[in-house]
Coordinates of N, CA and C in Angstrom, one line a residue:
Q1 N 148.3 -75.5 16.5 CA 149.4 -75.5 17.0 C 150.0 -76.6 17.5
V2 N 151.0 -77.6 17.1 CA 151.2 -79.4 17.6 C 152.4 -78.4 18.6
Q3 N 151.4 -79.7 19.6 CA 152.7 -79.0 20.9 C 152.8 -80.6 21.6
L4 N 154.1 -81.1 21.7 CA 154.3 -81.8 22.3 C 154.3 -81.8 24.3
V5 N 153.8 -82.4 25.2 CA 153.9 -82.1 26.7 C 154.3 -83.7 27.3
E6 N 155.6 -83.7 27.8 CA 155.9 -84.7 28.6 C 156.0 -84.8 30.0
S7 N 155.6 -86.2 30.7 CA 155.0 -85.6 32.3 C 155.9 -86.8 32.4
G8 N 156.1 -86.8 33.6 CA 156.4 -88.4 34.7 C 157.2 -88.2 34.6
G9 N 158.5 -87.1 34.9 CA 159.7 -87.5 35.3 C 160.0 -87.5 36.6
G10 N 161.3 -87.3 37.4 CA 161.6 -86.8 38.9 C 163.3 -87.1 39.5
L11 N 162.7 -87.4 40.9 CA 163.8 -88.3 41.4 C 163.8 -89.0 42.4
V12 N 164.3 -90.2 41.0 CA 164.6 -91.5 41.5 C 165.8 -92.3 41.9
K13 N 165.8 -93.2 42.8 CA 166.8 -94.4 43.0 C 167.8 -95.3 42.8
P14 N 168.0 -95.4 42.1 CA 169.2 -96.6 41.6 C 168.0 -98.2 41.5
G15 N 167.5 -98.5 40.4 CA 167.1 -99.8 39.7 C 165.7 -99.8 40.0
T16 N 164.9 -98.6 40.8 CA 164.2 -98.3 40.3 C 163.2 -98.0 38.9
S17 N 162.1 -97.3 39.3 CA 161.5 -97.4 37.7 C 160.4 -96.1 37.8
L18 N 160.3 -96.0 36.4 CA 159.6 -94.8 35.7 C 158.8 -94.7 34.8
R19 N 157.6 -93.8 34.6 CA 156.9 -94.0 33.1 C 157.0 -92.9 32.7
L20 N 157.3 -92.0 31.6 CA 157.0 -90.8 30.8 C 156.3 -90.9 30.0
S21 N 155.5 -90.2 30.1 CA 154.0 -89.6 28.5 C 154.9 -88.4 28.0
C22 N 154.0 -89.1 26.6 CA 153.7 -87.8 26.4 C 152.2 -87.5 25.6
A23 N 152.4 -86.7 25.2 CA 150.8 -86.3 24.6 C 151.0 -85.9 23.6
C24 N 150.6 -85.9 22.6 CA 150.7 -85.0 21.4 C 149.1 -84.1 21.4
L25 N 149.4 -82.7 21.5 CA 148.3 -82.1 21.4 C 148.0 -81.0 20.2
G26 N 146.9 -81.1 19.0 CA 146.9 -80.4 18.9 C 146.8 -81.2 17.0
S27 N 147.6 -81.9 16.5 CA 146.6 -82.2 15.5 C 147.5 -83.7 15.7
G28 N 146.5 -85.4 15.5 CA 145.9 -86.1 16.0 C 147.0 -87.0 14.6
S29 N 146.3 -86.1 13.4 CA 147.3 -87.0 12.1 C 148.3 -86.7 12.2
I30 N 149.5 -86.1 13.2 CA 150.7 -85.8 12.9 C 151.1 -87.0 13.8
F31 N 150.2 -87.3 15.4 CA 151.2 -88.3 16.1 C 150.6 -89.7 15.2
S32 N 149.8 -89.8 14.3 CA 149.5 -91.2 14.6 C 150.4 -91.3 13.0
S33 N 150.6 -90.6 12.3 CA 151.0 -90.3 10.6 C 152.7 -90.7 10.6
N34 N 153.5 -90.7 11.5 CA 154.7 -90.6 12.6 C 154.5 -91.3 13.5
T35 N 156.6 -91.6 13.0 CA 157.1 -92.0 13.9 C 157.7 -91.5 15.7
M36 N 157.4 -91.7 16.4 CA 157.8 -91.4 17.5 C 159.0 -91.6 18.3
D37 N 159.7 -90.3 18.8 CA 160.6 -91.0 19.9 C 160.5 -90.4 20.7
W38 N 161.6 -91.2 21.4 CA 161.8 -90.1 22.9 C 163.8 -90.2 22.4
Y39 N 164.3 -88.7 23.6 CA 165.1 -88.4 23.1 C 165.4 -88.3 24.2
R40 N 167.3 -87.9 25.0 CA 167.2 -87.4 26.1 C 169.1 -87.0 26.1
Q41 N 169.6 -86.2 27.0 CA 170.4 -84.4 26.7 C 170.9 -84.8 28.7
A42 N 172.3 -85.4 28.8 CA 172.6 -85.4 29.8 C 173.5 -84.4 30.2
P43 N 173.6 -83.3 30.8 CA 174.9 -82.2 31.2 C 176.0 -82.1 30.4
G44 N 176.1 -81.6 29.5 CA 177.4 -81.6 29.0 C 178.1 -82.8 28.1
K45 N 177.1 -82.9 27.6 CA 176.5 -84.2 26.3 C 175.9 -83.8 25.4
E46 N 175.7 -84.5 24.0 CA 175.0 -84.5 23.4 C 173.8 -85.0 23.3
R47 N 172.4 -84.6 23.0 CA 171.6 -84.9 22.1 C 171.9 -86.2 22.3
E48 N 170.8 -87.4 22.8 CA 170.8 -88.9 22.3 C 169.2 -89.3 22.0
L49 N 169.2 -90.7 21.1 CA 167.8 -90.8 20.6 C 168.2 -92.5 22.1
V50 N 167.2 -92.3 22.6 CA 167.0 -93.6 23.1 C 166.1 -94.5 22.4
A51 N 164.9 -94.0 22.2 CA 163.7 -94.7 21.6 C 162.8 -94.6 20.3
S52 N 162.7 -95.7 19.3 CA 161.9 -94.9 18.8 C 159.9 -96.0 18.2
I53 N 159.4 -95.1 17.7 CA 158.1 -96.9 17.3 C 157.5 -95.4 16.5
T54 N 157.7 -97.1 15.1 CA 156.4 -96.4 14.1 C 155.3 -96.6 14.5
T55 N 154.0 -95.6 12.8 CA 153.8 -96.1 12.7 C 152.9 -97.2 13.5
G56 N 153.5 -98.2 12.2 CA 153.4 -100.0 12.7 C 154.0 -100.7 14.0
G57 N 154.2 -100.3 14.4 CA 155.3 -100.7 15.9 C 156.2 -101.1 16.5
S58 N 156.7 -101.0 14.8 CA 158.3 -101.9 15.0 C 159.6 -100.5 16.4
L59 N 160.4 -101.4 16.3 CA 160.7 -100.3 17.7 C 162.4 -100.4 17.6
N60 N 162.8 -99.5 17.9 CA 164.1 -99.3 18.3 C 165.3 -98.8 19.5
Y61 N 165.9 -99.2 19.9 CA 166.2 -98.7 21.1 C 167.8 -98.4 20.8
A62 N 168.3 -97.8 21.5 CA 169.9 -97.3 21.9 C 170.6 -99.3 23.0
D63 N 171.4 -99.1 22.4 CA 172.5 -100.6 22.7 C 172.3 -99.9 24.4
S64 N 172.8 -99.2 25.2 CA 172.2 -98.2 26.4 C 171.4 -98.4 26.9
V65 N 169.9 -99.0 26.9 CA 168.8 -99.2 27.6 C 168.2 -100.2 26.8
K66 N 168.3 -101.1 26.0 CA 167.6 -101.9 25.4 C 167.6 -103.4 26.8
G67 N 166.6 -103.2 26.4 CA 166.2 -104.3 28.0 C 165.9 -104.1 29.2
R68 N 165.8 -102.7 29.2 CA 165.0 -101.9 30.8 C 164.9 -100.8 30.4
F69 N 164.4 -100.6 29.2 CA 163.6 -99.8 28.8 C 162.3 -100.3 27.7
T70 N 161.2 -99.6 27.7 CA 160.5 -100.2 26.6 C 159.2 -99.0 26.0
I71 N 159.3 -98.3 24.8 CA 158.7 -97.2 24.2 C 157.1 -98.2 24.0
S72 N 155.9 -97.2 24.2 CA 154.8 -97.2 23.5 C 154.0 -96.5 22.7
R73 N 153.4 -96.5 22.0 CA 152.0 -95.5 21.9 C 150.3 -96.4 21.8
D74 N 149.8 -95.7 21.9 CA 148.2 -95.4 22.6 C 147.5 -94.6 21.4
N75 N 147.3 -94.4 20.1 CA 146.7 -93.8 18.8 C 145.7 -93.6 19.7
A76 N 144.8 -94.0 20.2 CA 143.7 -93.6 20.4 C 143.7 -92.2 21.9
K77 N 144.7 -91.9 22.4 CA 145.0 -90.8 23.5 C 146.2 -90.3 22.6
N78 N 146.5 -90.5 21.5 CA 147.3 -89.4 21.0 C 148.9 -89.2 21.9
T79 N 148.8 -90.5 22.2 CA 150.5 -90.7 23.3 C 151.6 -92.0 23.5
V80 N 152.6 -91.4 23.6 CA 153.1 -92.1 23.9 C 154.5 -92.7 25.5
Y81 N 154.4 -93.3 25.4 CA 154.7 -93.5 26.9 C 157.1 -94.1 26.6
L82 N 156.8 -93.7 28.0 CA 158.2 -94.7 27.8 C 158.8 -95.5 29.1
Q83 N 158.4 -97.0 29.3 CA 158.9 -97.5 30.7 C 160.4 -97.2 30.4
M84 N 160.7 -96.6 32.4 CA 162.1 -97.5 32.2 C 162.5 -98.2 33.6
N85 N 163.3 -99.6 33.0 CA 163.1 -99.8 34.4 C 164.6 -100.1 35.6
S86 N 165.3 -100.5 35.4 CA 165.9 -100.7 36.7 C 166.8 -99.2 36.1
L87 N 166.7 -99.1 36.6 CA 167.7 -97.7 36.1 C 169.1 -97.0 36.9
R88 N 169.4 -96.4 36.2 CA 170.3 -95.9 36.1 C 171.5 -94.5 36.2
P89 N 171.9 -93.8 37.5 CA 172.7 -93.1 37.9 C 172.8 -92.3 36.3
E90 N 173.8 -93.6 34.7 CA 173.9 -92.4 33.8 C 172.6 -92.2 33.3
D91 N 171.5 -92.9 33.8 CA 170.6 -92.3 33.0 C 169.6 -91.7 33.2
T92 N 170.3 -89.8 34.0 CA 169.7 -89.5 34.4 C 170.1 -88.0 33.4
A93 N 168.8 -87.7 33.0 CA 169.1 -86.7 31.6 C 168.2 -86.0 31.6
V94 N 168.1 -85.1 30.7 CA 166.1 -84.7 30.4 C 166.3 -85.3 29.2
Y95 N 164.9 -85.4 29.2 CA 164.5 -86.7 28.5 C 163.2 -86.3 27.9
Y96 N 163.3 -85.7 26.0 CA 162.6 -84.7 25.0 C 161.4 -86.0 24.3
C97 N 160.0 -85.9 23.6 CA 159.8 -86.4 23.0 C 160.0 -86.0 22.0
H98 N 159.6 -86.0 21.0 CA 159.9 -85.4 19.5 C 159.2 -86.5 18.0
V99 N 158.5 -85.7 17.8 CA 157.7 -85.8 15.8 C 159.0 -85.4 14.8
F100 N 158.9 -85.7 14.0 CA 159.2 -85.3 12.4 C 157.7 -86.3 11.7
S101 N 157.0 -84.2 11.4 CA 156.1 -84.7 10.4 C 157.1 -84.6 8.8
R102 N 156.8 -85.7 8.1 CA 156.8 -85.9 7.2 C 155.8 -85.1 5.4
F103 N 155.0 -84.6 6.4 CA 154.3 -83.9 5.3 C 154.3 -82.9 5.8
Q104 N 154.9 -82.3 6.3 CA 154.8 -80.9 6.8 C 156.7 -80.8 6.7
I105 N 157.4 -81.2 6.7 CA 158.4 -81.8 7.0 C 159.4 -81.0 8.3
R106 N 158.8 -80.9 9.1 CA 159.4 -80.8 10.3 C 158.9 -81.3 10.7
H107 N 160.5 -80.7 12.5 CA 160.2 -81.3 13.5 C 159.3 -80.4 14.9
Y108 N 158.9 -81.6 15.8 CA 158.7 -81.1 16.8 C 159.8 -81.6 18.4
W109 N 159.3 -80.8 19.0 CA 159.8 -81.6 20.0 C 158.8 -80.3 21.6
G110 N 158.8 -81.8 22.1 CA 158.9 -81.1 23.7 C 158.7 -80.5 24.1
P111 N 159.2 -80.0 25.0 CA 160.2 -78.8 26.5 C 160.6 -80.1 27.6
G112 N 160.1 -81.2 27.1 CA 161.7 -82.3 28.1 C 161.5 -82.1 29.7
T113 N 161.1 -83.3 29.7 CA 161.3 -83.8 31.4 C 162.4 -83.9 32.1
Q114 N 162.8 -83.9 33.3 CA 164.4 -84.0 34.0 C 164.1 -85.9 34.7
V115 N 164.9 -86.3 34.6 CA 165.0 -87.6 35.5 C 166.1 -87.8 36.2
T116 N 166.2 -87.9 37.0 CA 167.5 -87.6 38.3 C 167.1 -88.9 38.8
V117 N 168.4 -89.9 38.5 CA 168.6 -91.4 39.0 C 169.6 -90.8 40.6
S118 N 169.8 -91.3 41.4 CA 170.7 -91.2 42.2 C 170.4 -91.6 44.1
S119 N 171.1 -92.0 44.7 CA 171.0 -92.6 46.2 C 170.6 -91.5 47.3

Protein backbone atom coordinates (compact mmCIF):
# COMPACT_ATOMS: atom_id res chain seq x y z
CA GLN A 1 0.00 0.00 0.00
CA VAL A 2 1.53 3.29 -1.12
CA GLN A 3 1.23 6.23 1.24
CA LEU A 4 2.44 9.78 0.86
CA VAL A 5 2.92 11.50 4.20
CA GLU A 6 3.57 15.23 4.36
CA SER A 7 5.05 17.11 7.30
CA GLY A 8 6.49 20.50 8.13
CA GLY A 9 3.51 22.81 7.82
CA GLY A 10 2.62 25.44 10.37
CA LEU A 11 1.84 29.05 11.16
CA VAL A 12 4.58 31.48 10.23
CA LYS A 13 5.02 35.22 9.71
CA PRO A 14 5.45 36.82 6.30
CA GLY A 15 9.03 36.79 5.07
CA THR A 16 10.01 33.67 6.96
CA SER A 17 10.69 30.13 5.75
CA LEU A 18 9.34 26.60 6.04
CA ARG A 19 10.46 23.27 4.68
CA LEU A 20 7.87 20.68 3.80
CA SER A 21 8.72 17.01 3.54
CA CYS A 22 6.85 14.17 1.88
CA ALA A 23 7.80 10.58 2.51
CA CYS A 24 6.67 7.91 0.04
CA LEU A 25 5.98 4.78 2.06
CA GLY A 26 5.27 1.30 0.79
CA SER A 27 6.89 1.56 -2.65
CA GLY A 28 10.33 2.89 -3.31
CA SER A 29 9.97 2.07 -6.99
CA ILE A 30 7.00 4.39 -7.42
CA PHE A 31 9.02 7.21 -5.90
CA SER A 32 12.21 6.58 -7.85
CA SER A 33 10.46 6.01 -11.18
CA ASN A 34 8.15 9.00 -11.36
CA THR A 35 7.94 12.76 -11.19
CA MET A 36 7.05 14.07 -7.74
CA ASP A 37 4.87 17.15 -7.32
CA TRP A 38 3.70 19.60 -4.70
CA TYR A 39 0.25 21.09 -5.11
CA ARG A 40 -1.63 23.55 -2.92
CA GLN A 41 -5.21 24.55 -2.37
CA ALA A 42 -6.26 27.78 -0.75
CA PRO A 43 -9.78 28.27 0.68
CA GLY A 44 -12.27 28.83 -2.12
CA LYS A 45 -9.71 28.17 -4.84
CA GLU A 46 -8.83 25.26 -7.07
CA ARG A 47 -5.88 23.04 -6.34
CA GLU A 48 -2.83 24.27 -8.23
CA LEU A 49 0.55 22.83 -9.12
CA VAL A 50 3.34 24.50 -7.14
CA ALA A 51 6.45 22.58 -8.16
CA SER A 52 7.58 19.36 -9.82
CA ILE A 53 10.81 17.39 -9.98
CA THR A 54 11.44 14.63 -12.49
CA THR A 55 13.49 11.50 -11.93
CA GLY A 56 16.32 13.20 -13.77
CA GLY A 57 16.14 16.27 -11.57
CA SER A 58 14.40 18.65 -13.97
CA LEU A 59 12.43 21.29 -12.12
CA ASN A 60 9.22 23.14 -12.80
CA TYR A 61 7.64 25.91 -10.74
CA ALA A 62 4.49 27.95 -10.74
CA ASP A 63 5.24 31.57 -11.66
CA SER A 64 3.96 32.71 -8.26
CA VAL A 65 6.70 30.81 -6.38
CA LYS A 66 9.68 31.06 -8.76
CA GLY A 67 12.73 32.36 -6.96
CA ARG A 68 11.23 31.68 -3.54
CA PHE A 69 10.49 27.94 -3.44
CA THR A 70 12.85 25.06 -4.16
CA ILE A 71 11.82 21.46 -4.72
CA SER A 72 14.28 18.62 -4.20
CA ARG A 73 14.25 14.87 -3.79
CA ASP A 74 16.29 12.32 -1.88
CA ASN A 75 15.89 8.98 -3.64
CA ALA A 76 17.72 7.14 -0.86
CA LYS A 77 15.04 8.30 1.60
CA ASN A 78 12.09 8.22 -0.82
CA THR A 79 11.40 11.78 0.24
CA VAL A 80 10.64 14.98 -1.62
CA TYR A 81 11.07 18.40 -0.07
CA LEU A 82 9.72 21.88 -0.67
CA GLN A 83 11.84 24.67 0.74
CA MET A 84 9.69 27.79 0.96
CA ASN A 85 11.40 31.13 1.54
CA SER A 86 10.07 34.68 1.70
CA LEU A 87 6.62 33.39 2.49
CA ARG A 88 3.64 35.62 1.76
CA PRO A 89 0.07 35.60 3.08
CA GLU A 90 -1.07 34.43 -0.36
CA ASP A 91 0.98 31.25 0.12
CA THR A 92 -1.51 30.20 2.79
CA ALA A 93 -3.00 26.88 1.71
CA VAL A 94 -3.08 23.17 2.30
CA TYR A 95 -0.04 21.70 0.56
CA TYR A 96 -0.31 18.24 -0.99
CA CYS A 97 2.31 15.82 -2.18
CA HIS A 98 1.44 13.95 -5.39
CA VAL A 99 2.82 11.29 -7.67
CA PHE A 100 1.34 9.78 -10.81
CA SER A 101 2.48 6.22 -11.30
CA ARG A 102 2.91 5.71 -15.04
CA PHE A 103 3.14 1.94 -14.56
CA GLN A 104 -0.03 1.66 -12.47
CA ILE A 105 -1.75 4.57 -14.25
CA ARG A 106 -2.81 5.86 -10.87
CA HIS A 107 -2.57 9.08 -8.88
CA TYR A 108 -1.43 9.09 -5.28
CA TRP A 109 -2.03 12.04 -2.93
CA GLY A 110 -0.97 12.76 0.60
CA PRO A 111 -3.50 14.00 3.17
CA GLY A 112 -2.02 17.50 3.04
CA THR A 113 -0.30 19.82 5.49
CA GLN A 114 -1.58 23.28 6.38
CA VAL A 115 0.66 26.29 5.81
CA THR A 116 -0.59 29.59 7.19
CA VAL A 117 1.32 32.81 6.63
CA SER A 118 0.05 35.61 8.83
CA SER A 119 1.37 38.43 10.93
